Amino acid sequence: MVQGGRVFEGTVPLQQFERLKDLLASAEGDVVYRVEFGIDEFDVAFVDIHVDTGLSLVCQRTMNVFVQPCSIKQRLGLLRDEWEENALPEGYEPLLVTDGQLHIKDVLEDELILALPLVPLSPGAPLEQVPVTAGSAPDDDQAPNPFAALGQLKSSRH
């Protein structure tokens, strides 16, 4: 595949990504992908991945479901051994392929999981404003000092 510069294009339902669908609010929709194999001028085998989809997530600010557009363009350097990672050109991400087999669906799923936000926030979700009134925060001199008991122990020993 690599020497031939093969290209694969297609659509996969989100429902087929077992690990990813558990992280989504809904697994409805499709993933459109293009995967191209090749060898660069440095004789490094690579795979270019292009993915477009929408991911249903729960906004952690409003707790409403929203669809996050997801577009991924990534070049992965195909490695047989971990020590080859240092030889990858800049801009390549390592992909370890120890058995010579590459499962495209698994690679697409890995890239989609990596693209998920740590804290999903829907675009334009309002910030909740908490009113601050005078006297609502304790003054520093009135707040109890949690180390006051330690200070008393120290002074009683001298």
CSV table of C-alpha atoms in Angstrom, one decimal:
chain,number,residue,atom,x,y,z
A,1,MET,CA,0.0,0.0,0.0
A,2,VAL,CA,2.8,2.4,1.0
A,3,GLN,CA,4.9,1.9,-2.2
A,4,GLY,CA,1.9,2.1,-4.4
A,5,GLY,CA,0.7,5.4,-2.9
A,6,ARG,CA,-2.8,3.9,-2.3
A,7,VAL,CA,-5.7,6.2,-1.4
A,8,PHE,CA,-8.8,5.1,0.4
A,9,GLU,CA,-11.9,7.3,0.8
A,10,GLY,CA,-15.2,6.6,2.3
A,11,THR,CA,-17.8,7.1,5.0
A,12,VAL,CA,-18.1,5.2,8.3
A,13,PRO,CA,-21.0,5.6,10.7
A,14,LEU,CA,-20.0,6.9,14.1
A,15,GLN,CA,-21.9,4.0,15.6
A,16,GLN,CA,-19.1,1.7,14.4
A,17,PHE,CA,-16.5,3.3,16.6
A,18,GLU,CA,-16.9,1.4,19.8
A,19,ARG,CA,-14.5,3.4,22.0
A,20,LEU,CA,-15.5,6.8,20.6
A,21,LYS,CA,-19.3,6.3,20.8
A,22,ASP,CA,-19.1,5.9,24.6
A,23,LEU,CA,-17.6,9.4,24.9
A,24,LEU,CA,-20.4,11.0,22.8
A,25,ALA,CA,-23.8,12.2,23.7
A,26,SER,CA,-25.1,10.5,20.5
A,27,ALA,CA,-23.4,8.3,17.9
A,28,GLU,CA,-25.5,9.6,15.1
A,29,GLY,CA,-23.8,10.7,11.9
A,30,ASP,CA,-21.0,9.7,9.7
A,31,VAL,CA,-17.3,10.2,9.5
A,32,VAL,CA,-16.0,11.2,6.0
A,33,TYR,CA,-12.4,10.2,5.5
A,34,ARG,CA,-9.5,10.1,3.1
A,35,VAL,CA,-6.4,8.1,3.8
A,36,GLU,CA,-3.4,8.3,1.5
A,37,PHE,CA,-0.3,6.2,1.9
A,38,GLY,CA,3.1,7.1,0.5
A,39,ILE,CA,6.9,7.5,1.0
A,40,ASP,CA,8.4,11.0,1.3
A,41,GLU,CA,11.7,12.3,0.0
A,42,PHE,CA,13.5,11.1,3.2
A,43,ASP,CA,12.3,7.5,2.5
A,44,VAL,CA,9.9,7.6,5.4
A,45,ALA,CA,6.6,5.7,5.0
A,46,PHE,CA,3.6,7.8,6.0
A,47,VAL,CA,-0.1,7.9,5.9
A,48,ASP,CA,-2.0,11.2,5.5
A,49,ILE,CA,-5.4,11.3,7.2
A,50,HIS,CA,-8.2,13.7,6.5
A,51,VAL,CA,-11.4,13.4,8.6
A,52,ASP,CA,-14.5,15.4,8.7
A,53,THR,CA,-17.5,14.8,11.0
A,54,GLY,CA,-19.7,16.3,13.7
A,55,LEU,CA,-19.4,15.0,17.3
A,56,SER,CA,-22.4,15.2,19.6
A,57,LEU,CA,-21.1,16.4,23.0
A,58,VAL,CA,-22.6,17.6,26.3
A,59,CYS,CA,-21.7,21.3,27.0
A,60,GLN,CA,-20.3,21.3,30.6
A,61,ARG,CA,-21.5,24.9,31.1
A,62,THR,CA,-25.2,24.4,30.1
A,63,MET,CA,-25.5,20.6,30.1
A,64,ASN,CA,-27.1,20.8,26.6
A,65,VAL,CA,-26.1,18.6,23.7
A,66,PHE,CA,-24.4,20.3,20.8
A,67,VAL,CA,-22.6,19.2,17.7
A,68,GLN,CA,-18.9,20.0,17.6
A,69,PRO,CA,-17.5,20.2,14.0
A,70,CYS,CA,-14.4,18.1,13.8
A,71,SER,CA,-11.9,18.3,10.9
A,72,ILE,CA,-8.6,16.5,11.2
A,73,LYS,CA,-5.6,16.6,8.9
A,74,GLN,CA,-2.7,14.6,10.2
A,75,ARG,CA,0.5,13.0,8.8
A,76,LEU,CA,1.5,9.8,10.6
A,77,GLY,CA,5.0,8.3,10.1
A,78,LEU,CA,4.7,4.5,10.0
A,79,LEU,CA,7.2,2.9,12.4
A,80,ARG,CA,8.1,-0.8,12.9
A,81,ASP,CA,10.1,-0.1,16.1
A,82,GLU,CA,9.8,2.6,18.7
A,83,TRP,CA,13.5,3.7,18.3
A,84,GLU,CA,12.6,4.9,14.7
A,85,GLU,CA,10.6,7.8,16.2
A,86,ASN,CA,13.6,10.1,16.6
A,87,ALA,CA,14.2,9.9,12.9
A,88,LEU,CA,10.8,11.2,11.9
A,89,PRO,CA,10.8,14.5,10.1
A,90,GLU,CA,9.1,17.6,11.7
A,91,GLY,CA,5.4,17.6,11.4
A,92,TYR,CA,5.0,13.8,11.6
A,93,GLU,CA,3.2,12.0,14.4
A,94,PRO,CA,4.5,8.5,15.1
A,95,LEU,CA,2.3,5.4,14.4
A,96,LEU,CA,3.7,2.1,15.5
A,97,VAL,CA,2.9,-0.7,13.1
A,98,THR,CA,4.7,-3.7,14.6
A,99,ASP,CA,2.9,-6.4,12.6
A,100,GLY,CA,3.0,-4.6,9.3
A,101,GLN,CA,-0.8,-4.3,9.4
A,102,LEU,CA,-2.7,-1.0,9.7
A,103,HIS,CA,-6.3,-1.0,10.6
A,104,ILE,CA,-7.7,2.2,9.1
A,105,LYS,CA,-10.8,2.3,11.2
A,106,ASP,CA,-8.8,2.0,14.4
A,107,VAL,CA,-6.5,4.8,13.3
A,108,LEU,CA,-9.4,7.1,12.5
A,109,GLU,CA,-11.0,6.3,15.9
A,110,ASP,CA,-7.7,7.1,17.7
A,111,GLU,CA,-7.5,10.5,15.9
A,112,LEU,CA,-11.1,11.3,16.7
A,113,ILE,CA,-10.6,10.5,20.4
A,114,LEU,CA,-7.5,12.7,20.5
A,115,ALA,CA,-9.5,15.5,18.9
A,116,LEU,CA,-12.1,15.5,21.7
A,117,PRO,CA,-12.0,18.6,23.9
A,118,LEU,CA,-11.1,18.0,27.6
A,119,VAL,CA,-14.1,20.1,28.6
A,120,PRO,CA,-16.8,20.4,25.9
A,121,LEU,CA,-18.2,23.9,25.7
A,122,SER,CA,-20.8,24.8,23.1
A,123,PRO,CA,-19.9,27.9,21.1
A,124,GLY,CA,-21.7,30.9,22.5
A,125,ALA,CA,-22.7,29.2,25.8
A,126,PRO,CA,-23.3,32.1,28.2
A,127,LEU,CA,-21.0,32.4,31.2
A,128,GLU,CA,-23.1,32.2,34.4
A,129,GLN,CA,-22.8,35.4,36.3
A,130,VAL,CA,-22.6,35.1,40.0
A,131,PRO,CA,-23.6,38.4,41.7
A,132,VAL,CA,-21.2,39.6,44.3
A,133,THR,CA,-22.7,41.8,47.0
A,134,ALA,CA,-20.9,43.9,49.6
A,135,GLY,CA,-20.1,41.9,52.8
A,136,SER,CA,-20.6,38.5,51.1
A,137,ALA,CA,-16.9,37.6,51.2
A,138,PRO,CA,-15.3,37.3,54.6
A,139,ASP,CA,-12.7,39.8,55.6
A,140,ASP,CA,-9.2,38.4,55.9
A,141,ASP,CA,-8.9,39.5,59.5
A,142,GLN,CA,-12.2,37.9,60.4
A,143,ALA,CA,-11.5,34.5,58.7
A,144,PRO,CA,-10.3,31.9,61.2
A,145,ASN,CA,-6.7,30.9,60.7
A,146,PRO,CA,-6.4,27.2,60.3
A,147,PHE,CA,-2.8,27.3,61.7
A,148,ALA,CA,-3.7,29.3,64.8
A,149,ALA,CA,-3.7,26.1,66.9
A,150,LEU,CA,-0.2,25.2,65.7
A,151,GLY,CA,1.0,28.7,66.7
A,152,GLN,CA,-0.4,28.2,70.2
A,153,LEU,CA,1.4,24.9,70.6
A,154,LYS,CA,4.7,26.4,69.4
A,155,SER,CA,4.4,29.4,71.8
A,156,SER,CA,3.5,27.1,74.8
A,157,ARG,CA,6.7,25.0,74.3
A,158,HIS,CA,9.0,28.0,74.7
